Short mmCIF file of C-alpha atoms and ligand atoms in Angstrom, two decimals:
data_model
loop_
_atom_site.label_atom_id
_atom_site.label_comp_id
_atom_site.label_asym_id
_atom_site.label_seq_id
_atom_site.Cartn_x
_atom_site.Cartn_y
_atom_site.Cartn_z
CA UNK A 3 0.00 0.00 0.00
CA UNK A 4 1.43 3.43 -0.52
CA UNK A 5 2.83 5.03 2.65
CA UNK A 6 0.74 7.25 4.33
CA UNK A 7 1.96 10.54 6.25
CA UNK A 8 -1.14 11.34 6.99
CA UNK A 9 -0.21 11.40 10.91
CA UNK A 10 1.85 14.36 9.85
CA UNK A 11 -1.13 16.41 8.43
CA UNK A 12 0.62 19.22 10.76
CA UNK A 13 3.27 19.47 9.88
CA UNK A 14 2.26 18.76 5.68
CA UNK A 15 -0.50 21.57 6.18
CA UNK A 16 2.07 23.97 7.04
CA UNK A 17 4.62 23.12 4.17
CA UNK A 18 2.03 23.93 1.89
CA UNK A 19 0.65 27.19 3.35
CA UNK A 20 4.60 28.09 2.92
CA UNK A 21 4.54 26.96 -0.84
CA UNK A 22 3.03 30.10 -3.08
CA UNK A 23 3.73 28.16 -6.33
CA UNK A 24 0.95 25.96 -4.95
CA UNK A 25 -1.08 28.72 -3.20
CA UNK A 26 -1.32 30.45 -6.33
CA UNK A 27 -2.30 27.08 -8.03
CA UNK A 28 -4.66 26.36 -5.70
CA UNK A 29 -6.40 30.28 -6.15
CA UNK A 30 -6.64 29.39 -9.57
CA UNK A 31 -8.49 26.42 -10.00
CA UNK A 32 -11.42 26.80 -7.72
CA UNK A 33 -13.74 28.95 -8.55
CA UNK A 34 -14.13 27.75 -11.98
CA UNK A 35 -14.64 24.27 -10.62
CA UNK A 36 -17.42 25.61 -7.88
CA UNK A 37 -19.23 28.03 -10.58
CA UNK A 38 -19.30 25.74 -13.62
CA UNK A 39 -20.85 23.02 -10.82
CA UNK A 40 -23.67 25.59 -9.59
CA UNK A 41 -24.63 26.39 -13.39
CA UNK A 42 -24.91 22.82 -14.47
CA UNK A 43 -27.22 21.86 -11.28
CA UNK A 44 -29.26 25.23 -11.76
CA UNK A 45 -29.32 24.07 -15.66
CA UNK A 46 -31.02 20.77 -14.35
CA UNK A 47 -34.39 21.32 -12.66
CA UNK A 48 -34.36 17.76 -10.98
CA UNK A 49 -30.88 17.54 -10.12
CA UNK A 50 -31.69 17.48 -6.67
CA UNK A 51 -34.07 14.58 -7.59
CA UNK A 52 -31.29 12.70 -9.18
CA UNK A 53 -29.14 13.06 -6.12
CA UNK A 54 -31.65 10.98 -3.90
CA UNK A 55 -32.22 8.61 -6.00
CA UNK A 56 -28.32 8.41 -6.77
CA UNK A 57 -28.28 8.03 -2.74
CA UNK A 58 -31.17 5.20 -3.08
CA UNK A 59 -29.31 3.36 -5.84
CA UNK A 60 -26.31 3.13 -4.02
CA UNK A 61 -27.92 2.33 -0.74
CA UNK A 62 -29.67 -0.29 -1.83
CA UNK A 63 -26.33 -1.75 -3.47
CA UNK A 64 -24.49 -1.79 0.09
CA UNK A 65 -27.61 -3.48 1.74
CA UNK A 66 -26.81 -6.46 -1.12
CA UNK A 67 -23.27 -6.32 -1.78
CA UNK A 68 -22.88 -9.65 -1.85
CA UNK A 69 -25.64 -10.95 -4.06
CA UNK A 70 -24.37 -7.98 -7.10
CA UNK A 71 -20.63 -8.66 -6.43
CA UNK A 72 -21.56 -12.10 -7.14
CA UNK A 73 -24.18 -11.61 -9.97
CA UNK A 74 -21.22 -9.17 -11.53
CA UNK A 75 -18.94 -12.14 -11.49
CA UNK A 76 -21.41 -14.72 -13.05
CA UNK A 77 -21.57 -11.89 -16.06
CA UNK A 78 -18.23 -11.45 -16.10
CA UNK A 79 -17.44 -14.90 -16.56
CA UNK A 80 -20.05 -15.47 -18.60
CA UNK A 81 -18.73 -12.67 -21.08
CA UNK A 82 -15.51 -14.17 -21.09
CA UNK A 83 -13.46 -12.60 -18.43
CA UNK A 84 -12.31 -13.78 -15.20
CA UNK A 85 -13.10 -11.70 -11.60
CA UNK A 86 -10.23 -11.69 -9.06
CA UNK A 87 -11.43 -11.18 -5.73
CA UNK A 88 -8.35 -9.54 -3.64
CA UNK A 89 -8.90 -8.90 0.25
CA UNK A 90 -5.57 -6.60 0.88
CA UNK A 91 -2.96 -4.14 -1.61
CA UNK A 92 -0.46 -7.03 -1.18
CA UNK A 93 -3.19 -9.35 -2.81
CA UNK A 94 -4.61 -7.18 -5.48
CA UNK A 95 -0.49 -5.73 -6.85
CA UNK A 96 0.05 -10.06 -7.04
CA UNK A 97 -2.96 -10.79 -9.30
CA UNK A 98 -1.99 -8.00 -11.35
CA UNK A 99 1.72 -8.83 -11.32
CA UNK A 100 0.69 -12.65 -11.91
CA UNK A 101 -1.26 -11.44 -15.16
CA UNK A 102 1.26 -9.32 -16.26
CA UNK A 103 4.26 -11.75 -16.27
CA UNK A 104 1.78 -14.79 -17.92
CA UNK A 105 1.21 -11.99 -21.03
CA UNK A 106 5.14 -11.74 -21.25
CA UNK A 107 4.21 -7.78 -20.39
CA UNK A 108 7.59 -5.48 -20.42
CA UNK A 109 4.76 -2.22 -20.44
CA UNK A 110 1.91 -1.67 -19.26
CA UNK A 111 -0.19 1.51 -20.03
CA UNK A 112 -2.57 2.61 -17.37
CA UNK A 113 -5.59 5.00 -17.29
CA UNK A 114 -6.36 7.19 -14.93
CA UNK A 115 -7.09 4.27 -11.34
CA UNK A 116 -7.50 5.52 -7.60
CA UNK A 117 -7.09 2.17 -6.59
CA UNK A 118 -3.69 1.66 -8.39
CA UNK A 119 -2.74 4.91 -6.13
CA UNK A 120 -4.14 3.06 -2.94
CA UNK A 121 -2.16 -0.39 -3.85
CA UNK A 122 1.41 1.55 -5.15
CA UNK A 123 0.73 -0.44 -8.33
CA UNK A 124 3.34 1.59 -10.35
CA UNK A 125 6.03 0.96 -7.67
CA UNK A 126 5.34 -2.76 -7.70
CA UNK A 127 5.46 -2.71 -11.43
CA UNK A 128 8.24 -1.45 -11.68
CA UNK A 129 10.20 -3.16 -9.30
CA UNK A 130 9.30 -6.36 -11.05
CA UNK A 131 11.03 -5.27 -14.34
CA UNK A 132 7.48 -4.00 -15.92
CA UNK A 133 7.06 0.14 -17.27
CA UNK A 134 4.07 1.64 -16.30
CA UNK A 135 3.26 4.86 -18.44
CA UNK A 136 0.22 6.77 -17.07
CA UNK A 137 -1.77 7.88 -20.18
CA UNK A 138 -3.75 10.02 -18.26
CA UNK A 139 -2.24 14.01 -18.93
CA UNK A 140 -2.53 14.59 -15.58
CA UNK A 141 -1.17 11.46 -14.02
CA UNK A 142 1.79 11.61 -16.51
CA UNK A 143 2.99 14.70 -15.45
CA UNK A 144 2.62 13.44 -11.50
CA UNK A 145 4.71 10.17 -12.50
CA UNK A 146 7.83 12.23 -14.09
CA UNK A 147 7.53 14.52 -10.94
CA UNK A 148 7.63 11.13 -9.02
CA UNK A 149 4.51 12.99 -7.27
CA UNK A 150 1.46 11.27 -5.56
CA UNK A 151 -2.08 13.27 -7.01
CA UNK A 152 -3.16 15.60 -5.51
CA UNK A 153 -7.00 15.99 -6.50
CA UNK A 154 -9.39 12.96 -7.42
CA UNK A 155 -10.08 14.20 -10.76
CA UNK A 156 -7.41 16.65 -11.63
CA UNK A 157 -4.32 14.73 -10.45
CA UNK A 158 -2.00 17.62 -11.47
CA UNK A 159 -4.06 20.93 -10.24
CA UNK A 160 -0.93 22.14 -7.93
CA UNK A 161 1.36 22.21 -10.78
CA UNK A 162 2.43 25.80 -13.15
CA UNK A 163 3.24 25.35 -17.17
CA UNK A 164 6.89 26.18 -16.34
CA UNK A 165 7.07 22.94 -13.82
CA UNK A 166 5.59 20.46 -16.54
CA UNK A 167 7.63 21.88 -19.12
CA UNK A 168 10.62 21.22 -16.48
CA UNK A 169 9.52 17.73 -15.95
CA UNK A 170 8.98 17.24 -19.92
CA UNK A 171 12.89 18.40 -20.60
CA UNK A 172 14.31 16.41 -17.93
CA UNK A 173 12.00 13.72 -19.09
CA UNK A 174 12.27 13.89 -23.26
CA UNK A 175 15.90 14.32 -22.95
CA UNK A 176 16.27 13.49 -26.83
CA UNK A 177 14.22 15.73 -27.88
CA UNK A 178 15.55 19.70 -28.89
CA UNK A 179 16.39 21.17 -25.43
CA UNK A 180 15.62 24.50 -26.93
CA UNK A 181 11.93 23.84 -28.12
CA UNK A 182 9.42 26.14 -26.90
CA UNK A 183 7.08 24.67 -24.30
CA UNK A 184 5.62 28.05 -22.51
CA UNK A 185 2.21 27.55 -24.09
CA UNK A 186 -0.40 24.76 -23.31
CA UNK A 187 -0.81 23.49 -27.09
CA UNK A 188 2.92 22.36 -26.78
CA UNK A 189 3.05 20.80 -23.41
CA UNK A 190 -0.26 18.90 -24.72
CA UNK A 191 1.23 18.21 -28.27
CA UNK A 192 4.69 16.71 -27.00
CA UNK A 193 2.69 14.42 -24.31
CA UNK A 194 0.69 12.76 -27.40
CA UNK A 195 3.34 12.66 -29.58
CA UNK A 196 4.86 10.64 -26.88
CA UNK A 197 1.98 8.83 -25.23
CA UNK A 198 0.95 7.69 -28.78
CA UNK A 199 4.02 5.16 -29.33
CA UNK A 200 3.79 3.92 -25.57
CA UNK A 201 -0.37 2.62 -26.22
CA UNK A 202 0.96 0.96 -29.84
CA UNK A 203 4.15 -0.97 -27.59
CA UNK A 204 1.79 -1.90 -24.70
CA UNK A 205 1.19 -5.49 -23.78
CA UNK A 206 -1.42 -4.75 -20.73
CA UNK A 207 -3.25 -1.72 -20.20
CA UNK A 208 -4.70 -0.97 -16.92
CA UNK A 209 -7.44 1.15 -15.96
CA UNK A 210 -9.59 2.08 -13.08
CA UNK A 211 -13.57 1.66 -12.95
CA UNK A 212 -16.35 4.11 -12.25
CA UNK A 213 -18.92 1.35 -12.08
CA UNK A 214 -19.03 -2.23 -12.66
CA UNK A 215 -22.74 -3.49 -13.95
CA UNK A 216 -23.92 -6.39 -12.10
CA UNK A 217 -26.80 -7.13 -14.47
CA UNK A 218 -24.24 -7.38 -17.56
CA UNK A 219 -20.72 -7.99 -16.04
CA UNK A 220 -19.59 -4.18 -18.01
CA UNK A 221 -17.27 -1.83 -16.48
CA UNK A 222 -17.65 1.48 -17.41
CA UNK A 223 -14.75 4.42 -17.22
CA UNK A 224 -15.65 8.51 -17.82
CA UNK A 225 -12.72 10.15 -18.97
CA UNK A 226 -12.10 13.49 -21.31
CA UNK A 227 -9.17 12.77 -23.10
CA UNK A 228 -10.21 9.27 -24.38
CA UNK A 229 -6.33 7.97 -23.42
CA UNK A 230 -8.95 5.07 -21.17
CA UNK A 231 -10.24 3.53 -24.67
CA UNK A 232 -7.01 3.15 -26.15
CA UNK A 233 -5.63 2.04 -23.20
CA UNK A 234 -8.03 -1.08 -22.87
CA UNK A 235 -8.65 -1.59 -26.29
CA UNK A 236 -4.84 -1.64 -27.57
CA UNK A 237 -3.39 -4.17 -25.63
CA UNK A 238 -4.19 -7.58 -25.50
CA UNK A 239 -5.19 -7.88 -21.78
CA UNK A 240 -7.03 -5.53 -20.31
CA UNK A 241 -6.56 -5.41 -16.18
CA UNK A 242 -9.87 -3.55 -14.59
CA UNK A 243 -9.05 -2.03 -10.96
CA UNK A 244 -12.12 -1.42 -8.95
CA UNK A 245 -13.01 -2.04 -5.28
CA UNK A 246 -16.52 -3.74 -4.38
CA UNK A 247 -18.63 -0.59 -3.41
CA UNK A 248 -18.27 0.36 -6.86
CA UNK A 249 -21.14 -2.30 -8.61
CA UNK A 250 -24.58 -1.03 -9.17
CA UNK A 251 -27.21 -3.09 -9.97
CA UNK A 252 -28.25 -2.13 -13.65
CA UNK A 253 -27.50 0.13 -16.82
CA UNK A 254 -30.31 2.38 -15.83
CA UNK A 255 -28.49 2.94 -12.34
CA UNK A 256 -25.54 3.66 -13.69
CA UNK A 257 -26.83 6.29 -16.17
CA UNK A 258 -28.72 8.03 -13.20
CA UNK A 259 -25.52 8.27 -11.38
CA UNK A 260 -23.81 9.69 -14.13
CA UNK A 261 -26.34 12.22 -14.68
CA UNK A 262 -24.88 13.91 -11.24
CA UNK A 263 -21.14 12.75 -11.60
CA UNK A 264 -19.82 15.22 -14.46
CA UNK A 265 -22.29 17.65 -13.32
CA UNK A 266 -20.49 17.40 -9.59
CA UNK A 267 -17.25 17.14 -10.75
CA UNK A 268 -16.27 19.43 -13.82
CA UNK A 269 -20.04 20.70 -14.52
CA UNK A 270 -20.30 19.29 -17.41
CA UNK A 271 -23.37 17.47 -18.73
CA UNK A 272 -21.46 14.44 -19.56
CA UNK A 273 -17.68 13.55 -19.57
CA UNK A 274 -16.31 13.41 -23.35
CA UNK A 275 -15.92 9.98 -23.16
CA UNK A 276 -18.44 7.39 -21.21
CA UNK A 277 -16.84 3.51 -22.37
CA UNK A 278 -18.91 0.50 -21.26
CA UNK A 279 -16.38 -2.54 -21.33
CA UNK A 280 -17.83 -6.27 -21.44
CA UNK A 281 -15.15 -9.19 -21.74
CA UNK A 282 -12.67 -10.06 -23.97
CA UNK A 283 -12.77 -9.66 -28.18
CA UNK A 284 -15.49 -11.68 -29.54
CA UNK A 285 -15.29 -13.31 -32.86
CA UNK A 286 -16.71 -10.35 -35.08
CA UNK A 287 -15.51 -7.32 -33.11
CA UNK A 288 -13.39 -5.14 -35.24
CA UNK A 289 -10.58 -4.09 -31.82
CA UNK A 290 -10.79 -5.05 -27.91
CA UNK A 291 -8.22 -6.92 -25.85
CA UNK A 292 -8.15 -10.82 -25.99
CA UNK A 293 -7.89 -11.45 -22.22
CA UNK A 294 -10.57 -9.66 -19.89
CA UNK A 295 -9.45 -9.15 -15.71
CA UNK A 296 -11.49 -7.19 -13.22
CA UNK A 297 -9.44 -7.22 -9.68
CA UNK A 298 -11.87 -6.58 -6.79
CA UNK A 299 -10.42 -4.93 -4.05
CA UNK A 300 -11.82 -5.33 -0.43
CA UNK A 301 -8.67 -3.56 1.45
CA UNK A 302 -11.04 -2.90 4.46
CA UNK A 303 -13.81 -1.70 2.70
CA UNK A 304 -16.45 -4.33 3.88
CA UNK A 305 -15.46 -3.59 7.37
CA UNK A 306 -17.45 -0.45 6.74
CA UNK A 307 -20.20 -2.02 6.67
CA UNK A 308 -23.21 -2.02 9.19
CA UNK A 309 -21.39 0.44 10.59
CA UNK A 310 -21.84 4.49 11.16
CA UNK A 311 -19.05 4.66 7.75
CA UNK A 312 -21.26 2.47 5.70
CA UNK A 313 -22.50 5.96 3.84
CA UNK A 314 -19.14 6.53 2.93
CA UNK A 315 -19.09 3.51 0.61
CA UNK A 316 -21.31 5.74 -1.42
CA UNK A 317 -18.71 7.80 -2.91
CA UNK A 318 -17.95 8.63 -7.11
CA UNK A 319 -15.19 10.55 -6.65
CA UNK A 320 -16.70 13.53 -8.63
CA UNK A 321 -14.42 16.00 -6.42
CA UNK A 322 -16.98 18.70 -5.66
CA UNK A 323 -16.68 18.05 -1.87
CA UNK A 324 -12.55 19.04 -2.17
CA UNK A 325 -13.76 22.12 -4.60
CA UNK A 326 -15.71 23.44 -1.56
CA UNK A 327 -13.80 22.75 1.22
CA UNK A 328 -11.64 25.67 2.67
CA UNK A 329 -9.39 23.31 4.36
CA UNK A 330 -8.54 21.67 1.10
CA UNK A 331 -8.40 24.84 -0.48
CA UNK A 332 -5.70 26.68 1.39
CA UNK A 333 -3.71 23.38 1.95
CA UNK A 334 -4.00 21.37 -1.09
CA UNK A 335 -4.27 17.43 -1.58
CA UNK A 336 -0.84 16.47 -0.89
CA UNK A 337 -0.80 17.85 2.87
CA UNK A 338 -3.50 14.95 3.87
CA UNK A 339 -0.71 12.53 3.31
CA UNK A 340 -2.44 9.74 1.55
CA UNK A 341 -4.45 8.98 -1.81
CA UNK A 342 -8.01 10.05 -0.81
CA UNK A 343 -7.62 14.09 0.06
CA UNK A 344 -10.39 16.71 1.37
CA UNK A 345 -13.56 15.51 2.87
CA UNK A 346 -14.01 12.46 1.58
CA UNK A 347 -10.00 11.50 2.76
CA UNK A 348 -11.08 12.88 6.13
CA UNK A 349 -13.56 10.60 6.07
CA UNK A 350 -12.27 6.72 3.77
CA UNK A 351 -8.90 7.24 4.90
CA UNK A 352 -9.56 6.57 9.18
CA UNK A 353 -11.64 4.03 7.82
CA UNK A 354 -9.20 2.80 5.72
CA UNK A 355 -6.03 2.86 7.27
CA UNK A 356 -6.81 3.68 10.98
CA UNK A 357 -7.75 6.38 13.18
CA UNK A 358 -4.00 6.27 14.71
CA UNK A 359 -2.52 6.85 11.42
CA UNK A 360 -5.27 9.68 10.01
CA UNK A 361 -6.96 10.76 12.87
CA UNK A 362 -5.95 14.52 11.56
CA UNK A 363 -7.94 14.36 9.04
CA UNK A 364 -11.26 14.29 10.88
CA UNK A 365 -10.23 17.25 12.44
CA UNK A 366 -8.95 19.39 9.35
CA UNK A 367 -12.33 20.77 9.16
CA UNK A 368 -14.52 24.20 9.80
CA UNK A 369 -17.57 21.87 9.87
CA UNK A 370 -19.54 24.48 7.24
CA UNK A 371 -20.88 22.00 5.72
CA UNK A 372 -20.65 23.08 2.16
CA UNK A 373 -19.45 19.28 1.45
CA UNK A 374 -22.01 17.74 2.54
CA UNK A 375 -24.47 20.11 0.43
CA UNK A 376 -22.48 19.56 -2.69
CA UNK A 377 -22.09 15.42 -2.51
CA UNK A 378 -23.95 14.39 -5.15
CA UNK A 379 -24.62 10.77 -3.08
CA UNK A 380 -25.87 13.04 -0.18
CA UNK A 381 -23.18 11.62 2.43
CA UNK A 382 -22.89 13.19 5.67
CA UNK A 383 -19.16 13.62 5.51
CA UNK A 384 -19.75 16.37 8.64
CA UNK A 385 -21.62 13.69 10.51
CA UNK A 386 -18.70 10.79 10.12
CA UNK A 387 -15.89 13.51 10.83
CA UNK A 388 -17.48 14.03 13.76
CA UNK A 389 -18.07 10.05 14.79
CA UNK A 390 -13.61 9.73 14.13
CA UNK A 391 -13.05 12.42 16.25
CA UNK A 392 -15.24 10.71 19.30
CA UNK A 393 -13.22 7.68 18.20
CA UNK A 394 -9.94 9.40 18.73
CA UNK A 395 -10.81 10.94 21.85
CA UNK A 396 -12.45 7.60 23.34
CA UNK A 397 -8.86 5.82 22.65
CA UNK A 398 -6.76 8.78 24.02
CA UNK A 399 -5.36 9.68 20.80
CA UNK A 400 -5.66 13.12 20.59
CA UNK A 401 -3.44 15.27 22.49
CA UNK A 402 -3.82 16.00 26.48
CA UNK A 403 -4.43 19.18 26.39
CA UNK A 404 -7.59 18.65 24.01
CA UNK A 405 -9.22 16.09 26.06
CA UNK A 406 -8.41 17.67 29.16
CA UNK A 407 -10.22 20.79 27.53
CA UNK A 408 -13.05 19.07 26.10
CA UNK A 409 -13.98 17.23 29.28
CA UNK A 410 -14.02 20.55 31.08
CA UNK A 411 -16.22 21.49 27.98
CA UNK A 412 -18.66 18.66 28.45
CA UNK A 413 -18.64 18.64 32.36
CA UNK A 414 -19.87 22.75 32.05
CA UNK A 415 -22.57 22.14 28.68
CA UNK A 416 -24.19 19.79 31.11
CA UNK A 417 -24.65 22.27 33.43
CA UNK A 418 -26.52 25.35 31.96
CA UNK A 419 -26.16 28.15 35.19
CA UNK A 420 -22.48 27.19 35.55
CA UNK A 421 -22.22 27.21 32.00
CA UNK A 422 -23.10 30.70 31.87
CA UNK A 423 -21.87 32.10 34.54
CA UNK A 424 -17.97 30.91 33.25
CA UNK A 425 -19.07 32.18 29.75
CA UNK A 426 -19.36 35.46 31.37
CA UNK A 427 -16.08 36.28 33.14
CA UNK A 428 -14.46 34.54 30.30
CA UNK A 429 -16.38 36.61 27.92
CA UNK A 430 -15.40 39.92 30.27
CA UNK A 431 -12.43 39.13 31.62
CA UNK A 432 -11.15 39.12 27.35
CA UNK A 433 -12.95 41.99 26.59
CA UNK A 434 -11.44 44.01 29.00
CA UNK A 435 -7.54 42.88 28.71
CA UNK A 436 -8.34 43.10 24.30
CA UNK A 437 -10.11 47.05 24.83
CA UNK A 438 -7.24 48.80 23.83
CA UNK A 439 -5.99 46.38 20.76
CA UNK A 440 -9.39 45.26 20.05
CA UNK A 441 -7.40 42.05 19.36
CA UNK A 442 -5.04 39.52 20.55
CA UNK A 443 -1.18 38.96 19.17
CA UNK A 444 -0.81 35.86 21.40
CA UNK A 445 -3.17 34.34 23.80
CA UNK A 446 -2.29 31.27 26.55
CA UNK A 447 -4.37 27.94 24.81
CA UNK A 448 -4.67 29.76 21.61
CA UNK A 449 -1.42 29.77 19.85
CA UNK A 450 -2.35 27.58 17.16
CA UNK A 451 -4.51 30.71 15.88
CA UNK A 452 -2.50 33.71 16.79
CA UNK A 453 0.86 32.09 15.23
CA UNK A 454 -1.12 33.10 11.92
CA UNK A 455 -3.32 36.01 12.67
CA UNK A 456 -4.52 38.30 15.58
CA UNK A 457 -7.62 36.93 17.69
CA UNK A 458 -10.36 39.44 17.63
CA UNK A 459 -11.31 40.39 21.03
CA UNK A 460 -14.54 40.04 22.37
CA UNK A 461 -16.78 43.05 23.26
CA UNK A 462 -16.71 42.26 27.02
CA UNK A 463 -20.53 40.47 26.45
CA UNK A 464 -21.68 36.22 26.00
CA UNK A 465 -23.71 35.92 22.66
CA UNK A 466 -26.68 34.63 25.77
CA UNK A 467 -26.27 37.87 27.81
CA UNK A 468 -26.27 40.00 24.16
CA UNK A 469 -29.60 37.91 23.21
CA UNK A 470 -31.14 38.68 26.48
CA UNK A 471 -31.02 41.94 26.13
CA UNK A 472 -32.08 42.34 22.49
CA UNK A 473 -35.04 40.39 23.60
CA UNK A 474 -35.72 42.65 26.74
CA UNK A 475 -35.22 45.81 24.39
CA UNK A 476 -37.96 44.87 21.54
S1 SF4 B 513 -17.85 12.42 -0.91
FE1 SF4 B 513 -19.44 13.12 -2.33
S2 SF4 B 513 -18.66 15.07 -3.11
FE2 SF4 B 513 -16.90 14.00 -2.20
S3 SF4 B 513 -15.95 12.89 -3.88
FE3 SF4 B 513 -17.40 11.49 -2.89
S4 SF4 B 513 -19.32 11.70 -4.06
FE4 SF4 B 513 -18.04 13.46 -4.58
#
């Protein structure tokens, strides 16, 4: 599995609030992913509609995992193609290793795969003598940086045009170190000239899956580049890499779920390219690989189930929760130390890999709630941050000095008058040491806020004793 660093969320967070290559990235990209979103749902008078019954599909799915995991394999086979059912990373980067080395592979070509992120599939690849080459524009970039992604669906966001031309010159060394590559069209011009010879020498190609189709066996990939079709239909194996939650029960579903997944993640209506794949070449088909391998990853994902992270098991990776979220957007993907960044990370990777290891995460959050309004599947990522951080104060995880204060916390919200009347000479005692500033440089128990900015000092008053009054007053 690829290592995590998530425990240093800290410690990554500030790194990146110190990086303004990537603060300047990171001003760039969101508001056109958070306005084009809010015109294509006001565009669509039942989106709203489509969300529930997005939610209903999928819930329905997770109540029966089991019985459409197993009807997708009976298709599967049935098609042609052979399901390999892979509990761990260590079992899933073996099956695809084993596959690999029995088609003689030397490359592989790989579309755009969460799930190879999650089981270090390149790294495995290559240690076993095989090339991976990401086809994906994004990915490729990340893989000559030697970079992890840093955004579900645009792998690449915290990177200028003069660091991917850097990477393409370091990485193209035999081509005319003097070209020109300040413009887009070049970047994007030398990647397909280059891309194009690595899909024709490919023995495997790999990609990821945004559904698998229980009541046909299909898988079906969105992408906008169309580098996923010639990477599965090129080749002659074609390696799926899914994990279970993603199988819904019919065509229909899926198309209802797509309806809200470009919409949520790039607004548009529909990604450029939607491929349904079922098994291997048949007789009369014109292209299409001759072997056909879907490896099911588990990797702790049925543990989820039954329990309060079940919901979580809902998620299309559309992105729009990470587009909202101020946390992401000031620190970026790469400071959540793992594959699965913003909400949704804070959320799959505790569940994932451990509270111990990512119980930051959970707390990396304002708890507005604009992700939760924006989820397309309608999960309560708010609601689940909220059940990791009970979990990492029930096991002692988080620091002394926040349990100690939260107890104190609890032990006064149970008692209202006490409550109160500590609000108060809190409340008046910092109103009248801040009356001269009107704000705090440093503060005892606050110096995780004023190391960054001044502490606005309260007016001497409780927001209670100020609502009394207005109330007494009218
Ligand atoms: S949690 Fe919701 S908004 Fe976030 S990536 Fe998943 S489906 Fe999209």
């Amino acid at each position: 599995m690829q290592t995590a660093t998530s425990h240093r969320f800290k410690e990554n967070a500030r790194t990146a609030l110190d990086d303004p290559a990537l603060q300047k990235a990171l001003g760039n990209f969101q508001e056109n992913f958070i306005d084009r979103r809010a015109r294509a749902a006001a565009r669509l008078p039942e989106f709203d509609a489509l969300r529930d019954a997005a939610r209903d599909i999928k819930d329905h799915v997770l109540e029966n995992l089991d019985f459409y995991l197993e009807r997708f394999e009976a298709k599967v086979v049935e098609a042609g193609g052979q399901v390999h059912w892979c509990t761990d990373a260590d079992a899933a980067r073996s099956a695809v290793l084993e596959i690999c080395r029995a088609a003689g592979a030397r490359t592989v070509t790989k579309g755009k795969s969460m799930i190879g992120e999650e089981i270090a599939l390149n790294e495995h690849l290559a240690a076993h003598g095989i090339e991976p080459v990401e086809t994906d524009l994004g990915e490729y970039i990340i893989q000559l940086r030697h970079e992890p992604p840093s955004h579900l669906i645009a792998p690449a966001i915290h990177v200028n045009k003069d660091q991917i031309a850097d990477a393409f010159r370091a990485a193209h060394a035999d081509l005319d170190p003097a070209r020109p590559l300040g413009e887009a069209p070049a970047l994007l011009a030398e990647a397909r000239a280059r891309l194009r010879s690595r899909f024709l020498a490919a023995d495997v190609g790999i990609t990821g899956a945004n559904f698998l189709i229980a009541e046909t066996g299909s898988t079906v990939i969105v992408t906008n580049e169309g580098n996923g079709d010639l990477t599965q239909t090129l080749p002659r194996v074609h390696i799926v890499l899914a994990s279970l939650e993603k199988v819904v029960p019919t065509l229909e579903d899926a198309s209802t779920i797509l309806r809200v997944l470009a919409r949520s993640a790039t607004g548009q209506e529909f990604s450029v390219y939607t491929t349904f794949s079922t098994g291997p070449r048949r007789p009369n088909d014109l292209d299409g690989p001759e072997q056909f391998h879907v490896i099911l990853l588990d990797n702790g994902r049925s543990r989820m189930l039954g329990t309060e992270f079940q919901d979580m098991l809902r998620c299309i990776r559309c992105g729009a929760c990470l587009n909202h979220c101020p946390v992401y957007q000031a620190v970026g993907g790469h400071a959540y130390g793992w594959v699965y960044p913003g909400p949704m990370g804070a959320v799959l990777t505790p569940s994932l890999l451990g509270v111990g290891e990512a119980g930051h995460l959970p707390n990396a959050s304002t708890f507005c709630g604009r992700c939760e309004s924006v989820c397309p599947m309608r999960i309560p990522l708010p609601k689940m941050m909220r059940h990791w951080r009970e979990r990492e104060f029930e096991r002692h995880l988080a620091p002394a000095a926040a349990r100690h204060g939260l107890r104190l916390w609890a032990f006064l919200a149970r008692r209202p008058a006490l409550y109160r009347f500590a609000a108060a000479i809190a409340a008046g005692l910092l109103g009248a040491f801040g009356r001269r500033r009107g704000r705090f440089r440093s503060l005892p128990l606050a110096g995780g806020w004023t190391a960054h900015r001044d502490l606005p000092a309260p007016e001497g008053r409780t927001f209670q004793q100020l609502w009394a009054k207005r109330r007494r007053v009218s």
